[in-house]
Amino acid sequence: MITYSFLQHYWCFIVSLLGAILVFLLFVQGANSCIRSLGGTEVGKRLVLNSTGRKWEFTFTTLVTFGGAFFASFPLFYSTSFGGAYWLWMIILFTFVLQAVSYEFQHKLGNFLGPKTFEWFLILNGLLGPLLLGGAVATFFEGSNFIVEKNNLIDAGSFTPIISRWANASHGLDALLNPWVLIFGLAVMFLARILGILYVMNNVDDKDIRSRAYERLIGNTIPFLILFVAFLIHLLFKDGYAYDEAGIISIVPYKYSDNFIELWPLTLIFLIGVLLVLFAIGKTVSSQHYFGGIWPAGIGVIMVVLPLLLMSAWNNTAYYPSTADLQSSLTLVNSCSSEFTLRTMFYVSLLVPFVLAYIVYAWWSIDKKKLNRQDITNDHAY
């Protein structure tokens, strides 16, 4: 029998899976942030641009789908984070809009801003997009400064029938003052650059780009490992937020360490994912003829991010802690949609495998031929 609790956990899994896939697809942003150093020459930069230009819609669509799934299944989170921390999300969305515009107009006739301007727009999106998205994910563990007041909806004398509000005027930007939020955001940024380099090496048949890629790969792997390991150690030793059957939220020492132990299947998936990422990087660096590192790395990233997101919500954990009011923290129970809504969406979600099959086919069709210098001379090139 499908219970309300099962549906809450199921949709948490679906949203987390979308988030994990989104982190993998940030290789588009990562490659764009390296477009100058990886491409080198004007021809090389055009090759990198056209390589990522074939995939940017996947990333943008997944970001929108991720937000939509969160809104449908956990509307209180959506109204709290997307509504309260709107400056953070507006900057993220603005950089993605700049990305879309840059692809279409960078080398078009009549571009009065010049190709260099749009090139820097792509680099800006490549750096800020992963950094801020990673910072937003870090708040699932570090908390955010908001207050939830559900009584406003039923209080006839209330002049502000708003459920949640930010406790200060920064509207999300204050999260960047937390060093651990920045550390995790930077880790995601360097991870996106690693994935971008691996993808371009696999997708572009160009010796000059591949020769430059090895040094860039090592240069981004070292800071990524330092930042990621530092945040993971911090996570294992920090206090977490738990809720009981009555919905009362309390601070629990080593809560996330307990989650890693009690949710051991997720921990196993997490560790396998880490090994796959390290294998992809190590194999690529050690072999001059191996260019398929994006696939074990991509699968590994999904296997790392998915358990990490689930650790923030499963096992009676408050997945969006409030630093302003402990009892305002969001959980699977107090922030989800009605059982009818979750159940209806559950049946609709059974069509997702068919959608994924189409995406895989479309990806294969686009990438079955490696990109080369002849491909950037036609009228359809970016």
One Martini backbone bead per residue (centre of mass of N, CA, C, O) as a GRO file, in nm:
protein
  382
    1MET     BB    1   0.096   0.036   0.022
    2ILE     BB    2   0.052   0.378  -0.037
    3THR     BB    3   0.188   0.614   0.152
    4TYR     BB    4   0.251   0.926   0.259
    5SER     BB    5   0.545   0.872   0.340
    6PHE     BB    6   0.635   0.747   0.076
    7LEU     BB    7   0.574   0.995  -0.103
    8GLN     BB    8   0.770   1.186   0.036
    9HIS     BB    9   1.026   1.013  -0.022
   10TYR     BB   10   0.993   0.984  -0.326
   11TRP     BB   11   1.005   1.296  -0.395
   12CYS     BB   12   1.278   1.336  -0.274
   13PHE     BB   13   1.421   1.150  -0.472
   14ILE     BB   14   1.346   1.290  -0.737
   15VAL     BB   15   1.466   1.568  -0.669
   16SER     BB   16   1.753   1.461  -0.610
   17LEU     BB   17   1.801   1.342  -0.890
   18LEU     BB   18   1.777   1.607  -1.042
   19GLY     BB   19   2.010   1.743  -0.888
   20ALA     BB   20   2.230   1.542  -0.976
   21ILE     BB   21   2.199   1.585  -1.281
   22LEU     BB   22   2.258   1.886  -1.275
   23VAL     BB   23   2.550   1.867  -1.178
   24PHE     BB   24   2.648   1.713  -1.425
   25LEU     BB   25   2.543   1.935  -1.641
   26LEU     BB   26   2.763   2.155  -1.546
   27PHE     BB   27   2.974   2.108  -1.773
   28VAL     BB   28   2.898   2.349  -1.938
   29GLN     BB   29   2.996   2.564  -1.740
   30GLY     BB   30   3.281   2.453  -1.698
   31ALA     BB   31   3.379   2.482  -1.993
   32ASN     BB   32   3.319   2.791  -2.021
   33SER     BB   33   3.525   2.877  -1.792
   34CYS     BB   34   3.764   2.738  -1.999
   35ILE     BB   35   3.764   2.860  -2.291
   36ARG     BB   36   4.045   3.003  -2.303
   37SER     BB   37   4.245   2.781  -2.188
   38LEU     BB   38   4.134   2.541  -2.366
   39GLY     BB   39   4.125   2.668  -2.653
   40GLY     BB   40   4.322   2.936  -2.699
   41THR     BB   41   4.215   2.975  -2.973
   42GLU     BB   42   3.967   3.072  -3.176
   43VAL     BB   43   3.907   2.788  -3.276
   44GLY     BB   44   3.905   2.649  -2.999
   45LYS     BB   45   3.671   2.818  -2.879
   46ARG     BB   46   3.461   2.728  -3.091
   47LEU     BB   47   3.469   2.430  -3.014
   48VAL     BB   48   3.376   2.460  -2.723
   49LEU     BB   49   3.115   2.614  -2.783
   50ASN     BB   50   2.988   2.384  -2.969
   51SER     BB   51   2.993   2.162  -2.759
   52THR     BB   52   2.808   2.305  -2.540
   53GLY     BB   53   2.578   2.398  -2.741
   54ARG     BB   54   2.450   2.097  -2.753
   55LYS     BB   55   2.371   2.108  -2.408
   56TRP     BB   56   2.238   2.359  -2.261
   57GLU     BB   57   1.936   2.268  -2.260
   58PHE     BB   58   1.961   2.044  -2.052
   59THR     BB   59   2.035   2.221  -1.810
   60PHE     BB   60   1.801   2.423  -1.816
   61THR     BB   61   1.568   2.215  -1.803
   62THR     BB   62   1.655   2.082  -1.536
   63LEU     BB   63   1.632   2.333  -1.361
   64VAL     BB   64   1.327   2.377  -1.410
   65THR     BB   65   1.236   2.093  -1.319
   66PHE     BB   66   1.345   2.108  -1.035
   67GLY     BB   67   1.169   2.349  -0.949
   68GLY     BB   68   0.892   2.221  -1.021
   69ALA     BB   69   0.911   1.970  -0.835
   70PHE     BB   70   0.941   2.129  -0.574
   71PHE     BB   71   0.674   2.286  -0.595
   72ALA     BB   72   0.477   2.037  -0.609
   73SER     BB   73   0.592   1.871  -0.345
   74PHE     BB   74   0.741   2.147  -0.189
   75PRO     BB   75   0.603   2.449  -0.153
   76LEU     BB   76   0.738   2.573   0.104
   77PHE     BB   77   1.019   2.580  -0.010
   78TYR     BB   78   0.965   2.751  -0.254
   79SER     BB   79   0.854   3.003  -0.098
   80THR     BB   80   1.106   3.038   0.081
   81SER     BB   81   1.347   3.031  -0.122
   82PHE     BB   82   1.244   3.158  -0.395
   83GLY     BB   83   1.102   3.398  -0.238
   84GLY     BB   84   1.314   3.490  -0.016
   85ALA     BB   85   1.590   3.412  -0.194
   86TYR     BB   86   1.576   3.587  -0.471
   87TRP     BB   87   1.858   3.700  -0.529
   88LEU     BB   88   2.002   3.436  -0.570
   89TRP     BB   89   1.811   3.321  -0.798
   90MET     BB   90   1.830   3.563  -0.994
   91ILE     BB   91   2.129   3.536  -1.055
   92ILE     BB   92   2.120   3.254  -1.167
   93LEU     BB   93   1.911   3.307  -1.395
   94PHE     BB   94   2.064   3.539  -1.532
   95THR     BB   95   2.314   3.372  -1.620
   96PHE     BB   96   2.143   3.174  -1.798
   97VAL     BB   97   2.040   3.387  -1.992
   98LEU     BB   98   2.315   3.481  -2.090
   99GLN     BB   99   2.388   3.213  -2.214
  100ALA     BB  100   2.166   3.191  -2.430
  101VAL     BB  101   2.234   3.459  -2.573
  102SER     BB  102   2.533   3.399  -2.641
  103TYR     BB  103   2.494   3.165  -2.836
  104GLU     BB  104   2.310   3.323  -3.050
  105PHE     BB  105   2.503   3.618  -3.074
  106GLN     BB  106   2.814   3.606  -3.087
  107HIS     BB  107   2.827   3.529  -3.430
  108LYS     BB  108   2.635   3.744  -3.526
  109LEU     BB  109   2.505   3.958  -3.721
  110GLY     BB  110   2.490   4.267  -3.547
  111ASN     BB  111   2.690   4.247  -3.307
  112PHE     BB  112   2.754   4.528  -3.109
  113LEU     BB  113   2.921   4.394  -2.859
  114GLY     BB  114   3.064   4.149  -2.932
  115PRO     BB  115   3.212   3.843  -2.878
  116LYS     BB  116   3.357   3.901  -2.603
  117THR     BB  117   3.113   3.966  -2.430
  118PHE     BB  118   2.975   3.681  -2.458
  119GLU     BB  119   3.214   3.524  -2.352
  120TRP     BB  120   3.198   3.650  -2.062
  121PHE     BB  121   2.915   3.551  -2.003
  122LEU     BB  122   2.989   3.250  -2.005
  123ILE     BB  123   3.198   3.268  -1.780
  124LEU     BB  124   3.009   3.378  -1.565
  125ASN     BB  125   2.818   3.134  -1.567
  126GLY     BB  126   3.047   2.918  -1.513
  127LEU     BB  127   3.101   3.036  -1.220
  128LEU     BB  128   2.827   3.125  -1.077
  129GLY     BB  129   2.635   2.893  -1.113
  130PRO     BB  130   2.780   2.666  -0.944
  131LEU     BB  131   2.839   2.835  -0.692
  132LEU     BB  132   2.536   2.906  -0.616
  133LEU     BB  133   2.417   2.621  -0.626
  134GLY     BB  134   2.606   2.507  -0.411
  135GLY     BB  135   2.520   2.707  -0.191
  136ALA     BB  136   2.221   2.620  -0.183
  137VAL     BB  137   2.281   2.327  -0.094
  138ALA     BB  138   2.436   2.396   0.172
  139THR     BB  139   2.174   2.502   0.325
  140PHE     BB  140   2.067   2.213   0.400
  141PHE     BB  141   2.295   2.218   0.639
  142GLU     BB  142   2.337   2.532   0.740
  143GLY     BB  143   2.112   2.715   0.667
  144SER     BB  144   1.853   2.972   0.705
  145ASN     BB  145   1.702   3.313   0.723
  146PHE     BB  146   1.393   3.212   0.841
  147ILE     BB  147   1.023   3.243   0.863
  148VAL     BB  148   0.740   3.054   0.978
  149GLU     BB  149   0.375   3.159   0.935
  150LYS     BB  150   0.083   2.991   0.910
  151ASN     BB  151  -0.126   3.176   1.070
  152ASN     BB  152  -0.165   3.398   0.851
  153LEU     BB  153  -0.395   3.239   0.690
  154ILE     BB  154  -0.608   3.238   0.960
  155ASP     BB  155  -0.567   3.541   1.020
  156ALA     BB  156  -0.791   3.798   0.994
  157GLY     BB  157  -0.581   4.037   1.111
  158SER     BB  158  -0.390   3.994   0.884
  159PHE     BB  159  -0.187   4.193   0.650
  160THR     BB  160   0.021   3.924   0.603
  161PRO     BB  161  -0.047   3.642   0.405
  162ILE     BB  162   0.247   3.502   0.488
  163ILE     BB  163   0.422   3.227   0.558
  164SER     BB  164   0.709   3.329   0.454
  165ARG     BB  165   1.023   3.487   0.567
  166TRP     BB  166   1.278   3.693   0.575
  167ALA     BB  167   1.493   3.811   0.843
  168ASN     BB  168   1.617   3.987   0.611
  169ALA     BB  169   1.740   4.202   0.339
  170SER     BB  170   1.916   3.993   0.159
  171HIS     BB  171   1.774   3.747   0.028
  172GLY     BB  172   2.029   3.508   0.052
  173LEU     BB  173   2.320   3.648   0.057
  174ASP     BB  174   2.401   3.566   0.354
  175ALA     BB  175   2.507   3.276   0.291
  176LEU     BB  176   2.795   3.381   0.181
  177LEU     BB  177   2.907   3.432   0.484
  178ASN     BB  178   2.938   3.134   0.490
  179PRO     BB  179   3.217   2.945   0.449
  180TRP     BB  180   3.079   2.663   0.386
  181VAL     BB  181   2.918   2.759   0.146
  182LEU     BB  182   3.163   2.846  -0.023
  183ILE     BB  183   3.315   2.579  -0.026
  184PHE     BB  184   3.094   2.417  -0.171
  185GLY     BB  185   3.062   2.602  -0.415
  186LEU     BB  186   3.358   2.571  -0.512
  187ALA     BB  187   3.349   2.265  -0.547
  188VAL     BB  188   3.133   2.270  -0.772
  189MET     BB  189   3.291   2.446  -0.968
  190PHE     BB  190   3.536   2.252  -1.003
  191LEU     BB  191   3.367   2.010  -1.091
  192ALA     BB  192   3.254   2.140  -1.349
  193ARG     BB  193   3.534   2.175  -1.480
  194ILE     BB  194   3.607   1.879  -1.491
  195LEU     BB  195   3.364   1.788  -1.662
  196GLY     BB  196   3.418   1.980  -1.899
  197ILE     BB  197   3.692   1.867  -1.980
  198LEU     BB  198   3.601   1.574  -2.026
  199TYR     BB  199   3.390   1.634  -2.242
  200VAL     BB  200   3.570   1.775  -2.454
  201MET     BB  201   3.767   1.539  -2.490
  202ASN     BB  202   3.534   1.350  -2.603
  203ASN     BB  203   3.389   1.555  -2.826
  204VAL     BB  204   3.674   1.664  -2.925
  205ASP     BB  205   3.877   1.644  -3.225
  206ASP     BB  206   4.164   1.778  -3.065
  207LYS     BB  207   4.491   1.801  -2.986
  208ASP     BB  208   4.525   2.079  -2.853
  209ILE     BB  209   4.300   2.054  -2.642
  210ARG     BB  210   4.393   1.784  -2.512
  211SER     BB  211   4.674   1.890  -2.421
  212ARG     BB  212   4.555   2.117  -2.229
  213ALA     BB  213   4.365   1.944  -2.039
  214TYR     BB  214   4.551   1.803  -1.835
  215GLU     BB  215   4.645   2.049  -1.669
  216ARG     BB  216   4.356   2.150  -1.599
  217LEU     BB  217   4.264   1.899  -1.449
  218ILE     BB  218   4.468   1.911  -1.217
  219GLY     BB  219   4.413   2.214  -1.132
  220ASN     BB  220   4.104   2.132  -1.039
  221THR     BB  221   4.131   1.879  -0.855
  222ILE     BB  222   4.281   1.980  -0.606
  223PRO     BB  223   4.074   2.193  -0.496
  224PHE     BB  224   3.833   2.004  -0.489
  225LEU     BB  225   3.936   1.798  -0.280
  226ILE     BB  226   3.986   1.994  -0.050
  227LEU     BB  227   3.696   2.111  -0.030
  228PHE     BB  228   3.530   1.847  -0.009
  229VAL     BB  229   3.670   1.720   0.237
  230ALA     BB  230   3.624   1.953   0.430
  231PHE     BB  231   3.311   1.944   0.420
  232LEU     BB  232   3.274   1.648   0.504
  233ILE     BB  233   3.403   1.671   0.781
  234HIS     BB  234   3.216   1.892   0.883
  235LEU     BB  235   2.953   1.727   0.850
  236LEU     BB  236   3.026   1.485   1.048
  237PHE     BB  237   3.069   1.706   1.308
  238LYS     BB  238   2.805   1.837   1.295
  239ASP     BB  239   2.518   1.965   1.358
  240GLY     BB  240   2.176   1.875   1.351
  241TYR     BB  241   1.831   1.827   1.222
  242ALA     BB  242   1.551   1.709   1.407
  243TYR     BB  243   1.244   1.508   1.412
  244ASP     BB  244   0.952   1.413   1.548
  245GLU     BB  245   0.629   1.296   1.564
  246ALA     BB  246   0.534   1.602   1.648
  247GLY     BB  247   0.749   1.805   1.488
  248ILE     BB  248   0.986   1.852   1.665
  249ILE     BB  249   1.273   2.052   1.667
  250SER     BB  250   1.623   1.951   1.690
  251ILE     BB  251   1.945   1.940   1.809
  252VAL     BB  252   2.197   1.709   1.674
  253PRO     BB  253   2.464   1.548   1.729
  254TYR     BB  254   2.592   1.397   1.456
  255LYS     BB  255   2.359   1.354   1.245
  256TYR     BB  256   2.511   1.291   0.971
  257SER     BB  257   2.666   1.052   1.078
  258ASP     BB  258   2.415   0.885   1.141
  259ASN     BB  259   2.312   0.875   0.850
  260PHE     BB  260   2.556   0.722   0.730
  261ILE     BB  261   2.500   0.471   0.908
  262GLU     BB  262   2.184   0.414   0.880
  263LEU     BB  263   2.223   0.485   0.555
  264TRP     BB  264   2.428   0.270   0.418
  265PRO     BB  265   2.344   0.244   0.117
  266LEU     BB  266   2.410   0.540   0.053
  267THR     BB  267   2.707   0.528   0.135
  268LEU     BB  268   2.789   0.321  -0.078
  269ILE     BB  269   2.714   0.491  -0.322
  270PHE     BB  270   2.896   0.728  -0.251
  271LEU     BB  271   3.170   0.573  -0.264
  272ILE     BB  272   3.147   0.475  -0.554
  273GLY     BB  273   3.133   0.757  -0.676
  274VAL     BB  274   3.409   0.854  -0.584
  275LEU     BB  275   3.572   0.633  -0.734
  276LEU     BB  276   3.477   0.709  -1.021
  277VAL     BB  277   3.594   0.993  -1.028
  278LEU     BB  278   3.888   0.914  -0.968
  279PHE     BB  279   3.919   0.724  -1.207
  280ALA     BB  280   3.866   0.924  -1.436
  281ILE     BB  281   4.100   1.112  -1.370
  282GLY     BB  282   4.336   0.908  -1.354
  283LYS     BB  283   4.302   0.780  -1.637
  284THR     BB  284   4.332   1.044  -1.802
  285VAL     BB  285   4.615   1.131  -1.696
  286SER     BB  286   4.770   0.841  -1.755
  287SER     BB  287   4.624   0.857  -2.046
  288GLN     BB  288   4.660   0.954  -2.392
  289HIS     BB  289   4.392   0.751  -2.497
  290TYR     BB  290   4.181   0.861  -2.281
  291PHE     BB  291   3.825   1.005  -2.335
  292GLY     BB  292   3.590   0.863  -2.121
  293GLY     BB  293   3.565   1.015  -1.830
  294ILE     BB  294   3.270   1.135  -1.826
  295TRP     BB  295   3.113   0.874  -1.750
  296PRO     BB  296   3.222   0.788  -1.469
  297ALA     BB  297   3.197   1.076  -1.355
  298GLY     BB  298   2.894   1.122  -1.399
  299ILE     BB  299   2.794   0.879  -1.238
  300GLY     BB  300   2.947   0.952  -0.979
  301VAL     BB  301   2.810   1.223  -0.922
  302ILE     BB  302   2.524   1.111  -0.890
  303MET     BB  303   2.614   0.907  -0.655
  304VAL     BB  304   2.690   1.147  -0.461
  305VAL     BB  305   2.453   1.359  -0.461
  306LEU     BB  306   2.206   1.191  -0.393
  307PRO     BB  307   2.283   1.098  -0.100
  308LEU     BB  308   2.341   1.382   0.009
  309LEU     BB  309   2.049   1.487  -0.019
  310LEU     BB  310   1.911   1.258   0.146
  311MET     BB  311   2.066   1.315   0.416
  312SER     BB  312   1.902   1.597   0.456
  313ALA     BB  313   1.597   1.432   0.492
  314TRP     BB  314   1.627   1.173   0.594
  315ASN     BB  315   1.587   1.045   0.902
  316ASN     BB  316   1.448   1.288   1.045
  317THR     BB  317   1.537   1.547   0.865
  318ALA     BB  318   1.607   1.875   0.831
  319TYR     BB  319   1.652   2.018   0.505
  320TYR     BB  320   1.568   2.333   0.611
  321PRO     BB  321   1.716   2.523   0.812
  322SER     BB  322   1.665   2.756   1.076
  323THR     BB  323   1.845   3.035   1.216
  324ALA     BB  324   1.594   3.204   1.341
  325ASP     BB  325   1.387   2.937   1.366
  326LEU     BB  326   1.377   2.618   1.448
  327GLN     BB  327   1.056   2.557   1.396
  328SER     BB  328   1.084   2.654   1.079
  329SER     BB  329   1.188   2.413   0.981
  330LEU     BB  330   1.217   2.190   0.713
  331THR     BB  331   1.022   1.907   0.615
  332LEU     BB  332   0.861   1.645   0.474
  333VAL     BB  333   0.597   1.701   0.643
  334ASN     BB  334   0.568   2.042   0.660
  335SER     BB  335   0.621   2.091   0.312
  336CYS     BB  336   0.414   1.930   0.169
  337SER     BB  337   0.189   1.804  -0.009
  338SER     BB  338  -0.072   1.646  -0.069
  339GLU     BB  339  -0.165   1.328  -0.111
  340PHE     BB  340  -0.312   1.366  -0.379
  341THR     BB  341  -0.081   1.508  -0.529
  342LEU     BB  342   0.142   1.293  -0.490
  343ARG     BB  343  -0.018   1.058  -0.617
  344THR     BB  344  -0.067   1.177  -0.896
  345MET     BB  345   0.238   1.224  -0.960
  346PHE     BB  346   0.326   0.933  -0.938
  347TYR     BB  347   0.181   0.829  -1.194
  348VAL     BB  348   0.317   1.028  -1.388
  349SER     BB  349   0.621   0.936  -1.322
  350LEU     BB  350   0.607   0.662  -1.491
  351LEU     BB  351   0.704   0.826  -1.762
  352VAL     BB  352   1.007   0.899  -1.723
  353PRO     BB  353   1.166   0.666  -1.867
  354PHE     BB  354   1.080   0.763  -2.153
  355VAL     BB  355   1.216   1.036  -2.139
  356LEU     BB  356   1.504   0.932  -2.085
  357ALA     BB  357   1.526   0.768  -2.346
  358TYR     BB  358   1.510   1.013  -2.533
  359ILE     BB  359   1.756   1.164  -2.423
  360VAL     BB  360   1.963   0.946  -2.488
  361TYR     BB  361   1.911   0.943  -2.791
  362ALA     BB  362   1.969   1.242  -2.844
  363TRP     BB  363   2.256   1.237  -2.740
  364TRP     BB  364   2.366   1.022  -2.932
  365SER     BB  365   2.299   1.174  -3.196
  366ILE     BB  366   2.481   1.424  -3.137
  367ASP     BB  367   2.762   1.242  -3.038
  368LYS     BB  368   2.847   1.026  -3.263
  369LYS     BB  369   3.009   1.279  -3.363
  370LYS     BB  370   3.290   1.433  -3.362
  371LEU     BB  371   3.426   1.731  -3.313
  372ASN     BB  372   3.549   1.965  -3.560
  373ARG     BB  373   3.674   2.215  -3.763
  374GLN     BB  374   3.449   2.178  -3.986
  375ASP     BB  375   3.189   2.234  -3.791
  376ILE     BB  376   3.255   2.568  -3.772
  377THR     BB  377   3.179   2.651  -4.094
  378ASN     BB  378   2.889   2.654  -4.065
  379ASP     BB  379   2.572   2.809  -4.023
  380HIS     BB  380   2.510   2.638  -3.736
  381ALA     BB  381   2.721   2.766  -3.584
  382TYR     BB  382   2.831   2.941  -3.290
   0.00000   0.00000   0.00000
